[in-house]
């Protein structure tokens, strides 16, 4: 058995070497030899390099595919994966990928909705630099900060903060399996953003590998480049190894609730009133609304359900006092509310029973579906008539859902140019459109239903440009083929201005300065200036 395994590994290496020698990659050294020579000999890279014929290849690749649309027999696969276990492995991947003109995909948690962190649309050979082994979380209570490596997941960040303090938290997303690298570098938000702003509003330093393979911190990279990787998508400028984050104060107990109302239970009026107050409620209160289609009181009929999911940094009595004055239409009562610790509220928002041991946040596995997501921003309240037309359309389509995430509070006090994320004051809420399904045969239908709802919403959302959230990656907005500098810029501008609005050109300028050869690229990366 041992001999046959050795023979198999030798055969795999021979095939890879033969492939390299018969391709445009041929050089005085092969790509794999380059990786070995450029990594730290004290930390050999060989065990981190996983070829497509390796027995662990499929399990490593699939472990962080969070969208089954990109786990089919026809999905383009990387010819190898570098599951880096040391910073020198990242440096070697960049240096050798650039030397051999290979496209490199950078993956932390794999939640990129359209798979751009591990799939290519170009048809050319590519490899994946997978960061999941670089996942340390070092909390410093004295300074109320933490250094977090890009391969950590949010659940790990929350857990290790909670281990040290019951009154410190981090304003990031509600899904605990999201990777830190992509979440922070693309903006990041969560249910305490109205109090503390976005995830990127709470970072203070970073470590990254630049196009020359150098490791830089904030001081070394300069404020422009730090600004760019703190919300402009780190994968366009380098490989972010870690972020230093500020921890924020939370009460020992917070209050959460989830109540649902159908059209027959006055949902239209409640949503209409929610629009008026959600962005001007106290900063400590965040109320998301999830809209979906369910069976009505008559089983053959469908109705719209609005679910109000709330987070309040305070006690239930104070929360009820606020909502009885500001949103009495909701009819929230004490039995709807749960007072719990902040760490347990994370479980609540993930639909895990409050009281479950906090160690569940360290689990990286999750149920995976086929899915499609899109996004919008709303700047003007939608009339009752408009809401009714939206409900009618949703009942017709049945499948797509919408989640309304309110802004205001700190979101309105941070300048639109403070980070690459531009959508601050003037935005009432963000919409996330979504559809999940379990069978591949439904893909085209469910994708089109989601797009149809998105098209229907055009009159109600932002315009010139129609705005989208970068972390809800959506290739419908455009794909960059990187075929020539001029064409690449034109294609990049199409999606780039929707994601970054007035900050797009500054990102392009920084990209052109730090990566003029456009090594760090994907189908929606920042282009260089012609």
mmCIF file of C-alpha atoms in Angstrom, residues 86-479:
data_model
loop_
_atom_site.group_PDB
_atom_site.id
_atom_site.type_symbol
_atom_site.label_atom_id
_atom_site.label_comp_id
_atom_site.label_asym_id
_atom_site.label_seq_id
_atom_site.Cartn_x
_atom_site.Cartn_y
_atom_site.Cartn_z
ATOM 1 C CA UNK A 86 2.630 30.043 6.920
ATOM 2 C CA UNK A 87 2.971 33.605 5.623
ATOM 3 C CA UNK A 88 5.906 32.558 3.456
ATOM 4 C CA UNK A 89 3.554 30.260 1.533
ATOM 5 C CA UNK A 90 1.474 33.267 0.599
ATOM 6 C CA UNK A 91 4.586 35.161 -0.477
ATOM 7 C CA UNK A 92 5.680 32.210 -2.623
ATOM 8 C CA UNK A 93 2.230 31.904 -4.207
ATOM 9 C CA UNK A 94 2.278 35.567 -5.233
ATOM 10 C CA UNK A 95 5.883 35.572 -6.442
ATOM 11 C CA UNK A 96 5.558 32.359 -8.453
ATOM 12 C CA UNK A 97 2.062 33.042 -9.733
ATOM 13 C CA UNK A 98 3.257 36.347 -11.082
ATOM 14 C CA UNK A 99 6.468 34.879 -12.505
ATOM 15 C CA UNK A 100 4.550 32.194 -14.397
ATOM 16 C CA UNK A 101 1.628 34.452 -15.364
ATOM 17 C CA UNK A 102 -0.909 32.259 -13.603
ATOM 18 C CA UNK A 103 -4.204 33.574 -12.323
ATOM 19 C CA UNK A 104 -4.510 33.228 -8.557
ATOM 20 C CA UNK A 105 -7.821 33.063 -6.734
ATOM 21 C CA UNK A 106 -7.815 34.010 -3.037
ATOM 22 C CA UNK A 107 -10.313 32.284 -0.742
ATOM 23 C CA UNK A 108 -10.924 32.765 2.972
ATOM 24 C CA UNK A 109 -14.418 31.504 3.824
ATOM 25 C CA UNK A 110 -15.843 30.774 0.374
ATOM 26 C CA UNK A 111 -18.989 32.871 0.854
ATOM 27 C CA UNK A 112 -18.401 34.868 -2.319
ATOM 28 C CA UNK A 113 -21.941 34.569 -3.703
ATOM 29 C CA UNK A 114 -20.850 34.144 -7.324
ATOM 30 C CA UNK A 115 -17.819 32.007 -6.559
ATOM 31 C CA UNK A 116 -15.135 34.409 -7.748
ATOM 32 C CA UNK A 117 -12.763 33.338 -4.966
ATOM 33 C CA UNK A 118 -12.448 29.813 -6.345
ATOM 34 C CA UNK A 119 -13.892 29.725 -9.893
ATOM 35 C CA UNK A 120 -12.724 31.329 -13.130
ATOM 36 C CA UNK A 121 -14.821 32.411 -16.091
ATOM 37 C CA UNK A 122 -11.801 32.763 -18.397
ATOM 38 C CA UNK A 123 -11.166 29.111 -19.217
ATOM 39 C CA UNK A 124 -7.474 29.564 -18.432
ATOM 40 C CA UNK A 125 -5.466 27.568 -15.855
ATOM 41 C CA UNK A 126 -5.669 28.985 -12.342
ATOM 42 C CA UNK A 127 -4.843 28.027 -8.796
ATOM 43 C CA UNK A 128 -6.486 28.801 -5.458
ATOM 44 C CA UNK A 129 -4.631 30.311 -2.534
ATOM 45 C CA UNK A 130 -6.761 29.053 0.353
ATOM 46 C CA UNK A 131 -6.334 30.908 3.637
ATOM 47 C CA UNK A 132 -8.350 28.645 5.942
ATOM 48 C CA UNK A 133 -5.298 27.451 7.885
ATOM 49 C CA UNK A 134 -4.268 31.026 8.727
ATOM 50 C CA UNK A 135 -6.958 31.591 11.337
ATOM 51 C CA UNK A 136 -5.469 32.877 14.581
ATOM 52 C CA UNK A 137 -7.426 35.370 16.717
ATOM 53 C CA UNK A 138 -5.324 37.217 19.308
ATOM 54 C CA UNK A 139 -7.382 39.401 21.638
ATOM 55 C CA UNK A 140 -5.711 42.132 23.713
ATOM 56 C CA UNK A 141 -8.056 43.254 26.481
ATOM 57 C CA UNK A 142 -5.812 46.106 27.604
ATOM 58 C CA UNK A 143 -6.115 47.914 24.273
ATOM 59 C CA UNK A 144 -9.534 46.444 23.367
ATOM 60 C CA UNK A 145 -8.146 45.268 20.046
ATOM 61 C CA UNK A 146 -7.464 41.976 18.289
ATOM 62 C CA UNK A 147 -5.292 40.745 15.431
ATOM 63 C CA UNK A 148 -7.348 38.383 13.280
ATOM 64 C CA UNK A 149 -5.949 36.357 10.400
ATOM 65 C CA UNK A 150 -7.893 36.310 7.141
ATOM 66 C CA UNK A 151 -8.706 32.605 7.285
ATOM 67 C CA UNK A 152 -10.593 32.881 10.570
ATOM 68 C CA UNK A 153 -14.376 32.752 10.441
ATOM 69 C CA UNK A 154 -16.582 35.280 12.209
ATOM 70 C CA UNK A 155 -17.796 32.662 14.669
ATOM 71 C CA UNK A 156 -14.217 32.119 15.828
ATOM 72 C CA UNK A 157 -13.692 35.860 16.214
ATOM 73 C CA UNK A 158 -16.855 36.209 18.299
ATOM 74 C CA UNK A 159 -16.029 33.170 20.427
ATOM 75 C CA UNK A 160 -12.464 34.192 21.284
ATOM 76 C CA UNK A 161 -13.565 37.743 22.132
ATOM 77 C CA UNK A 162 -16.290 36.299 24.418
ATOM 78 C CA UNK A 163 -13.741 34.006 26.081
ATOM 79 C CA UNK A 164 -11.835 37.091 27.232
ATOM 80 C CA UNK A 165 -14.715 39.506 27.894
ATOM 81 C CA UNK A 166 -18.495 39.335 28.247
ATOM 82 C CA UNK A 167 -18.926 43.046 27.412
ATOM 83 C CA UNK A 168 -16.802 43.392 24.285
ATOM 84 C CA UNK A 169 -17.935 42.568 20.755
ATOM 85 C CA UNK A 170 -17.153 43.206 17.105
ATOM 86 C CA UNK A 171 -19.593 44.787 14.619
ATOM 87 C CA UNK A 172 -19.538 42.205 11.843
ATOM 88 C CA UNK A 173 -21.914 39.844 10.064
ATOM 89 C CA UNK A 174 -24.543 37.492 11.445
ATOM 90 C CA UNK A 175 -23.332 34.352 9.623
ATOM 91 C CA UNK A 176 -20.597 32.746 11.759
ATOM 92 C CA UNK A 177 -18.994 30.751 8.911
ATOM 93 C CA UNK A 178 -18.135 33.830 6.829
ATOM 94 C CA UNK A 179 -14.379 34.272 6.349
ATOM 95 C CA UNK A 180 -12.782 37.348 7.873
ATOM 96 C CA UNK A 181 -10.630 38.173 4.843
ATOM 97 C CA UNK A 182 -13.446 38.710 2.372
ATOM 98 C CA UNK A 183 -15.883 40.118 4.906
ATOM 99 C CA UNK A 184 -13.657 42.957 6.093
ATOM 100 C CA UNK A 185 -11.967 43.732 2.801
ATOM 101 C CA UNK A 186 -15.349 44.200 1.111
ATOM 102 C CA UNK A 187 -16.976 46.387 3.770
ATOM 103 C CA UNK A 188 -18.741 44.107 6.223
ATOM 104 C CA UNK A 189 -21.817 44.925 8.292
ATOM 105 C CA UNK A 190 -23.905 43.424 11.062
ATOM 106 C CA UNK A 191 -26.757 44.097 13.439
ATOM 107 C CA UNK A 192 -24.910 46.687 15.553
ATOM 108 C CA UNK A 193 -23.811 48.813 12.584
ATOM 109 C CA UNK A 194 -26.238 51.601 13.459
ATOM 110 C CA UNK A 195 -24.354 51.984 16.745
ATOM 111 C CA UNK A 196 -20.784 51.303 15.621
ATOM 112 C CA UNK A 197 -20.746 51.491 11.828
ATOM 113 C CA UNK A 198 -19.414 48.963 9.363
ATOM 114 C CA UNK A 199 -16.790 46.338 10.006
ATOM 115 C CA UNK A 200 -14.269 48.462 8.087
ATOM 116 C CA UNK A 201 -15.029 51.422 10.347
ATOM 117 C CA UNK A 202 -13.522 49.373 13.173
ATOM 118 C CA UNK A 203 -10.192 48.266 11.688
ATOM 119 C CA UNK A 204 -6.955 50.017 12.603
ATOM 120 C CA UNK A 205 -4.169 48.069 10.881
ATOM 121 C CA UNK A 206 -3.489 45.239 8.452
ATOM 122 C CA UNK A 207 -0.753 42.915 7.227
ATOM 123 C CA UNK A 208 -0.663 42.089 3.530
ATOM 124 C CA UNK A 209 1.533 40.590 0.828
ATOM 125 C CA UNK A 210 1.988 42.974 -2.080
ATOM 126 C CA UNK A 211 2.642 42.151 -5.738
ATOM 127 C CA UNK A 212 6.392 41.948 -5.079
ATOM 128 C CA UNK A 213 5.926 39.373 -2.331
ATOM 129 C CA UNK A 214 6.702 41.825 0.468
ATOM 130 C CA UNK A 215 4.797 41.822 3.765
ATOM 131 C CA UNK A 216 3.520 45.295 4.616
ATOM 132 C CA UNK A 217 1.696 46.778 7.590
ATOM 133 C CA UNK A 218 -0.339 49.979 7.523
ATOM 134 C CA UNK A 219 2.679 52.226 8.046
ATOM 135 C CA UNK A 220 4.698 50.505 5.323
ATOM 136 C CA UNK A 221 1.921 50.362 2.748
ATOM 137 C CA UNK A 222 0.773 53.951 3.276
ATOM 138 C CA UNK A 223 -2.680 55.357 3.895
ATOM 139 C CA UNK A 224 -3.873 55.122 0.281
ATOM 140 C CA UNK A 225 -3.302 51.386 -0.027
ATOM 141 C CA UNK A 226 -4.622 50.765 3.483
ATOM 142 C CA UNK A 227 -7.752 52.731 2.557
ATOM 143 C CA UNK A 228 -8.204 50.577 -0.554
ATOM 144 C CA UNK A 229 -7.968 47.175 1.166
ATOM 145 C CA UNK A 230 -10.282 48.334 3.938
ATOM 146 C CA UNK A 231 -13.500 48.050 1.938
ATOM 147 C CA UNK A 232 -12.372 48.121 -1.697
ATOM 148 C CA UNK A 233 -11.767 44.394 -1.976
ATOM 149 C CA UNK A 234 -8.348 43.264 -0.789
ATOM 150 C CA UNK A 235 -7.998 40.776 -3.637
ATOM 151 C CA UNK A 236 -7.504 43.595 -6.151
ATOM 152 C CA UNK A 237 -4.407 44.931 -4.405
ATOM 153 C CA UNK A 238 -2.684 42.049 -2.622
ATOM 154 C CA UNK A 239 -3.296 39.235 -0.177
ATOM 155 C CA UNK A 240 -4.424 40.469 3.222
ATOM 156 C CA UNK A 241 -2.931 38.232 5.884
ATOM 157 C CA UNK A 242 -4.603 39.779 8.924
ATOM 158 C CA UNK A 243 -6.505 42.785 10.206
ATOM 159 C CA UNK A 244 -6.178 44.560 13.533
ATOM 160 C CA UNK A 245 -9.672 45.360 14.774
ATOM 161 C CA UNK A 246 -11.185 47.571 17.445
ATOM 162 C CA UNK A 247 -13.498 45.841 19.901
ATOM 163 C CA UNK A 248 -16.642 47.689 20.991
ATOM 164 C CA UNK A 249 -18.630 47.848 24.225
ATOM 165 C CA UNK A 250 -21.909 45.943 24.593
ATOM 166 C CA UNK A 251 -24.146 45.446 27.646
ATOM 167 C CA UNK A 252 -23.973 42.201 29.610
ATOM 168 C CA UNK A 253 -27.465 41.510 28.287
ATOM 169 C CA UNK A 254 -29.049 42.535 25.012
ATOM 170 C CA UNK A 255 -32.583 41.992 23.722
ATOM 171 C CA UNK A 256 -33.560 40.182 20.527
ATOM 172 C CA UNK A 257 -36.911 39.426 18.929
ATOM 173 C CA UNK A 258 -38.446 37.890 15.837
ATOM 174 C CA UNK A 259 -42.111 38.449 14.980
ATOM 175 C CA UNK A 260 -43.940 37.840 11.711
ATOM 176 C CA UNK A 261 -47.010 39.463 10.189
ATOM 177 C CA UNK A 262 -48.828 38.483 6.992
ATOM 178 C CA UNK A 263 -50.835 40.768 4.724
ATOM 179 C CA UNK A 264 -53.941 39.670 6.624
ATOM 180 C CA UNK A 265 -52.215 40.827 9.826
ATOM 181 C CA UNK A 266 -51.565 44.340 8.566
ATOM 182 C CA UNK A 267 -48.041 43.697 7.171
ATOM 183 C CA UNK A 268 -48.332 46.454 4.565
ATOM 184 C CA UNK A 269 -49.040 49.153 7.140
ATOM 185 C CA UNK A 270 -46.312 47.910 9.486
ATOM 186 C CA UNK A 271 -43.685 47.842 6.720
ATOM 187 C CA UNK A 272 -44.798 51.278 5.568
ATOM 188 C CA UNK A 273 -44.325 52.661 9.072
ATOM 189 C CA UNK A 274 -41.042 50.773 9.504
ATOM 190 C CA UNK A 275 -39.723 52.746 6.526
ATOM 191 C CA UNK A 276 -40.409 56.014 8.312
ATOM 192 C CA UNK A 277 -38.670 55.150 11.582
ATOM 193 C CA UNK A 278 -36.107 52.355 11.081
ATOM 194 C CA UNK A 279 -33.259 54.703 10.151
ATOM 195 C CA UNK A 280 -34.034 57.268 12.886
ATOM 196 C CA UNK A 281 -34.602 54.959 15.851
ATOM 197 C CA UNK A 282 -31.982 55.052 18.641
ATOM 198 C CA UNK A 283 -28.600 53.863 17.377
ATOM 199 C CA UNK A 284 -28.765 50.874 19.714
ATOM 200 C CA UNK A 285 -31.757 49.409 17.847
ATOM 201 C CA UNK A 286 -31.566 47.503 14.546
ATOM 202 C CA UNK A 287 -34.687 45.963 12.971
ATOM 203 C CA UNK A 288 -34.303 43.902 9.813
ATOM 204 C CA UNK A 289 -37.390 42.989 7.767
ATOM 205 C CA UNK A 290 -37.422 39.747 5.771
ATOM 206 C CA UNK A 291 -40.136 39.508 3.119
ATOM 207 C CA UNK A 292 -41.194 36.135 1.706
ATOM 208 C CA UNK A 293 -44.227 34.336 0.274
ATOM 209 C CA UNK A 294 -46.049 31.709 2.353
ATOM 210 C CA UNK A 295 -49.340 29.835 2.333
ATOM 211 C CA UNK A 296 -52.311 31.978 3.279
ATOM 212 C CA UNK A 297 -55.183 31.109 5.574
ATOM 213 C CA UNK A 298 -56.710 29.352 2.588
ATOM 214 C CA UNK A 299 -54.150 26.695 1.604
ATOM 215 C CA UNK A 300 -54.577 27.246 -2.124
ATOM 216 C CA UNK A 301 -53.735 30.940 -1.790
ATOM 217 C CA UNK A 302 -50.399 32.617 -1.191
ATOM 218 C CA UNK A 303 -49.711 35.658 0.933
ATOM 219 C CA UNK A 304 -46.736 37.820 1.824
ATOM 220 C CA UNK A 305 -45.120 37.534 5.239
ATOM 221 C CA UNK A 306 -42.960 40.249 6.796
ATOM 222 C CA UNK A 307 -40.671 39.003 9.573
ATOM 223 C CA UNK A 308 -39.205 41.675 11.848
ATOM 224 C CA UNK A 309 -35.933 40.585 13.438
ATOM 225 C CA UNK A 310 -34.528 42.965 16.026
ATOM 226 C CA UNK A 311 -31.395 43.581 18.063
ATOM 227 C CA UNK A 312 -31.348 46.091 20.920
ATOM 228 C CA UNK A 313 -28.296 46.926 23.002
ATOM 229 C CA UNK A 314 -30.365 47.190 26.165
ATOM 230 C CA UNK A 315 -33.155 45.581 28.170
ATOM 231 C CA UNK A 316 -36.607 44.509 27.013
ATOM 232 C CA UNK A 317 -38.457 47.145 29.058
ATOM 233 C CA UNK A 318 -36.584 49.983 27.366
ATOM 234 C CA UNK A 319 -37.036 48.364 23.957
ATOM 235 C CA UNK A 320 -40.793 48.044 24.412
ATOM 236 C CA UNK A 321 -41.016 51.667 25.560
ATOM 237 C CA UNK A 322 -39.266 52.792 22.360
ATOM 238 C CA UNK A 323 -41.319 50.676 19.971
ATOM 239 C CA UNK A 324 -44.642 51.403 21.640
ATOM 240 C CA UNK A 325 -43.967 55.068 20.845
ATOM 241 C CA UNK A 326 -42.164 54.813 17.508
ATOM 242 C CA UNK A 327 -43.603 51.681 15.873
ATOM 243 C CA UNK A 328 -46.788 50.714 17.745
ATOM 244 C CA UNK A 329 -48.155 49.088 14.582
ATOM 245 C CA UNK A 330 -45.776 46.170 15.157
ATOM 246 C CA UNK A 331 -47.529 45.305 18.421
ATOM 247 C CA UNK A 332 -44.396 43.938 20.081
ATOM 248 C CA UNK A 333 -45.028 42.508 23.558
ATOM 249 C CA UNK A 334 -42.755 41.273 26.341
ATOM 250 C CA UNK A 335 -43.207 37.600 25.434
ATOM 251 C CA UNK A 336 -41.774 38.325 21.960
ATOM 252 C CA UNK A 337 -38.482 39.476 23.501
ATOM 253 C CA UNK A 338 -35.499 37.478 24.678
ATOM 254 C CA UNK A 339 -32.899 39.012 26.965
ATOM 255 C CA UNK A 340 -29.587 37.235 26.596
ATOM 256 C CA UNK A 341 -25.840 37.756 26.352
ATOM 257 C CA UNK A 342 -24.369 39.270 23.217
ATOM 258 C CA UNK A 343 -22.655 35.987 22.306
ATOM 259 C CA UNK A 344 -25.957 34.112 22.607
ATOM 260 C CA UNK A 345 -27.632 36.741 20.424
ATOM 261 C CA UNK A 346 -25.222 35.672 17.686
ATOM 262 C CA UNK A 347 -26.776 32.208 17.883
ATOM 263 C CA UNK A 348 -30.297 33.689 17.792
ATOM 264 C CA UNK A 349 -29.549 35.556 14.562
ATOM 265 C CA UNK A 350 -28.185 32.357 13.034
ATOM 266 C CA UNK A 351 -31.398 30.487 13.944
ATOM 267 C CA UNK A 352 -29.584 28.420 16.575
ATOM 268 C CA UNK A 353 -31.498 27.912 19.829
ATOM 269 C CA UNK A 354 -30.512 30.356 22.558
ATOM 270 C CA UNK A 355 -28.817 28.338 25.280
ATOM 271 C CA UNK A 356 -26.792 26.202 22.877
ATOM 272 C CA UNK A 357 -23.129 25.997 23.985
ATOM 273 C CA UNK A 358 -21.098 28.831 22.477
ATOM 274 C CA UNK A 359 -18.578 26.368 21.051
ATOM 275 C CA UNK A 360 -21.008 25.834 18.168
ATOM 276 C CA UNK A 361 -19.547 29.056 16.747
ATOM 277 C CA UNK A 362 -16.263 27.241 16.118
ATOM 278 C CA UNK A 363 -17.897 24.808 13.695
ATOM 279 C CA UNK A 364 -17.048 25.515 10.064
ATOM 280 C CA UNK A 365 -19.496 23.166 8.384
ATOM 281 C CA UNK A 366 -22.919 24.410 7.312
ATOM 282 C CA UNK A 367 -25.870 23.377 5.177
ATOM 283 C CA UNK A 368 -25.115 24.356 1.589
ATOM 284 C CA UNK A 369 -27.664 25.229 -1.100
ATOM 285 C CA UNK A 370 -27.766 26.414 -4.658
ATOM 286 C CA UNK A 371 -28.304 30.156 -4.349
ATOM 287 C CA UNK A 372 -28.416 33.555 -6.016
ATOM 288 C CA UNK A 373 -28.154 36.951 -4.345
ATOM 289 C CA UNK A 374 -28.542 40.523 -5.589
ATOM 290 C CA UNK A 375 -28.706 43.880 -3.820
ATOM 291 C CA UNK A 376 -30.081 47.416 -3.956
ATOM 292 C CA UNK A 377 -30.210 50.609 -1.887
ATOM 293 C CA UNK A 378 -33.359 52.600 -1.120
ATOM 294 C CA UNK A 379 -33.195 56.373 -0.697
ATOM 295 C CA UNK A 380 -36.906 57.267 -0.638
ATOM 296 C CA UNK A 381 -39.741 55.525 1.255
ATOM 297 C CA UNK A 382 -41.961 53.340 -0.933
ATOM 298 C CA UNK A 383 -45.640 54.306 -0.992
ATOM 299 C CA UNK A 384 -48.357 51.953 0.207
ATOM 300 C CA UNK A 385 -49.419 51.535 -3.417
ATOM 301 C CA UNK A 386 -45.847 50.708 -4.338
ATOM 302 C CA UNK A 387 -45.586 48.133 -1.551
ATOM 303 C CA UNK A 388 -48.836 46.531 -2.644
ATOM 304 C CA UNK A 389 -47.531 46.214 -6.200
ATOM 305 C CA UNK A 390 -44.343 44.608 -4.873
ATOM 306 C CA UNK A 391 -46.351 42.100 -2.828
ATOM 307 C CA UNK A 392 -48.403 41.224 -5.888
ATOM 308 C CA UNK A 393 -45.243 40.616 -7.902
ATOM 309 C CA UNK A 394 -43.692 38.485 -5.154
ATOM 310 C CA UNK A 395 -46.805 36.317 -4.920
ATOM 311 C CA UNK A 396 -46.635 35.860 -8.682
ATOM 312 C CA UNK A 397 -42.966 34.788 -8.512
ATOM 313 C CA UNK A 398 -43.311 32.893 -5.166
ATOM 314 C CA UNK A 399 -39.625 32.025 -4.768
ATOM 315 C CA UNK A 400 -37.411 35.138 -4.291
ATOM 316 C CA UNK A 401 -37.184 36.807 -0.892
ATOM 317 C CA UNK A 402 -36.070 40.269 0.171
ATOM 318 C CA UNK A 403 -34.300 41.415 3.338
ATOM 319 C CA UNK A 404 -34.415 45.110 4.288
ATOM 320 C CA UNK A 405 -31.455 46.230 6.440
ATOM 321 C CA UNK A 406 -31.878 49.721 7.945
ATOM 322 C CA UNK A 407 -29.226 52.415 7.894
ATOM 323 C CA UNK A 408 -29.062 55.676 9.844
ATOM 324 C CA UNK A 409 -27.248 56.105 13.139
ATOM 325 C CA UNK A 410 -23.465 55.869 12.764
ATOM 326 C CA UNK A 411 -23.938 54.908 9.101
ATOM 327 C CA UNK A 412 -25.105 58.438 8.420
ATOM 328 C CA UNK A 413 -22.275 60.107 10.328
ATOM 329 C CA UNK A 414 -19.292 58.502 8.576
ATOM 330 C CA UNK A 415 -18.274 60.381 5.377
ATOM 331 C CA UNK A 416 -18.821 58.484 2.128
ATOM 332 C CA UNK A 417 -15.110 58.805 1.334
ATOM 333 C CA UNK A 418 -13.813 57.563 4.713
ATOM 334 C CA UNK A 419 -13.557 54.050 3.277
ATOM 335 C CA UNK A 420 -14.204 52.712 -0.243
ATOM 336 C CA UNK A 421 -17.729 51.759 0.894
ATOM 337 C CA UNK A 422 -19.683 54.843 -0.286
ATOM 338 C CA UNK A 423 -23.309 54.298 0.724
ATOM 339 C CA UNK A 424 -23.740 56.240 3.944
ATOM 340 C CA UNK A 425 -25.976 59.268 4.633
ATOM 341 C CA UNK A 426 -29.049 59.483 2.424
ATOM 342 C CA UNK A 427 -29.572 55.717 2.214
ATOM 343 C CA UNK A 428 -32.548 54.460 4.209
ATOM 344 C CA UNK A 429 -31.920 50.761 3.844
ATOM 345 C CA UNK A 430 -30.275 48.080 1.751
ATOM 346 C CA UNK A 431 -32.149 45.265 0.036
ATOM 347 C CA UNK A 432 -30.777 41.766 -0.345
ATOM 348 C CA UNK A 433 -32.647 39.619 -2.861
ATOM 349 C CA UNK A 434 -32.269 35.890 -2.425
ATOM 350 C CA UNK A 435 -33.311 32.492 -3.683
ATOM 351 C CA UNK A 436 -32.178 29.087 -2.392
ATOM 352 C CA UNK A 437 -32.863 25.705 -3.970
ATOM 353 C CA UNK A 438 -31.711 22.108 -3.619
ATOM 354 C CA UNK A 439 -31.717 20.684 -7.159
ATOM 355 C CA UNK A 440 -29.525 21.664 -10.097
ATOM 356 C CA UNK A 441 -32.439 21.338 -12.523
ATOM 357 C CA UNK A 442 -34.079 24.360 -10.851
ATOM 358 C CA UNK A 443 -31.083 26.642 -11.332
ATOM 359 C CA UNK A 444 -32.079 28.518 -14.484
ATOM 360 C CA UNK A 445 -35.651 29.026 -13.306
ATOM 361 C CA UNK A 446 -34.760 30.283 -9.827
ATOM 362 C CA UNK A 447 -32.006 32.522 -11.153
ATOM 363 C CA UNK A 448 -34.415 34.134 -13.587
ATOM 364 C CA UNK A 449 -37.133 34.586 -10.940
ATOM 365 C CA UNK A 450 -34.639 36.466 -8.749
ATOM 366 C CA UNK A 451 -33.581 38.653 -11.658
ATOM 367 C CA UNK A 452 -37.213 39.343 -12.511
ATOM 368 C CA UNK A 453 -37.929 40.638 -9.007
ATOM 369 C CA UNK A 454 -34.776 42.757 -9.190
ATOM 370 C CA UNK A 455 -35.939 44.272 -12.512
ATOM 371 C CA UNK A 456 -39.390 44.948 -11.070
ATOM 372 C CA UNK A 457 -37.855 46.905 -8.190
ATOM 373 C CA UNK A 458 -36.119 49.389 -10.520
ATOM 374 C CA UNK A 459 -38.507 52.328 -9.870
ATOM 375 C CA UNK A 460 -38.135 52.022 -6.096
ATOM 376 C CA UNK A 461 -34.352 51.961 -5.671
ATOM 377 C CA UNK A 462 -31.274 54.138 -6.235
ATOM 378 C CA UNK A 463 -30.419 55.388 -9.701
ATOM 379 C CA UNK A 464 -27.478 56.783 -11.681
ATOM 380 C CA UNK A 465 -25.878 54.498 -10.757
ATOM 381 C CA UNK A 466 -28.137 51.804 -9.414
ATOM 382 C CA UNK A 467 -26.136 50.916 -6.317
ATOM 383 C CA UNK A 468 -25.022 47.471 -5.165
ATOM 384 C CA UNK A 469 -23.099 46.096 -2.190
ATOM 385 C CA UNK A 470 -19.669 44.729 -3.098
ATOM 386 C CA UNK A 471 -19.816 41.885 -0.574
ATOM 387 C CA UNK A 472 -23.013 40.656 -2.253
ATOM 388 C CA UNK A 473 -21.029 39.901 -5.406
ATOM 389 C CA UNK A 474 -23.267 39.780 -8.469
ATOM 390 C CA UNK A 475 -21.789 38.951 -11.883
ATOM 391 C CA UNK A 476 -24.999 40.154 -13.538
ATOM 392 C CA UNK A 477 -23.508 43.644 -13.089
ATOM 393 C CA UNK A 478 -20.633 42.804 -15.403
ATOM 394 C CA UNK A 479 -17.632 40.535 -15.847
#
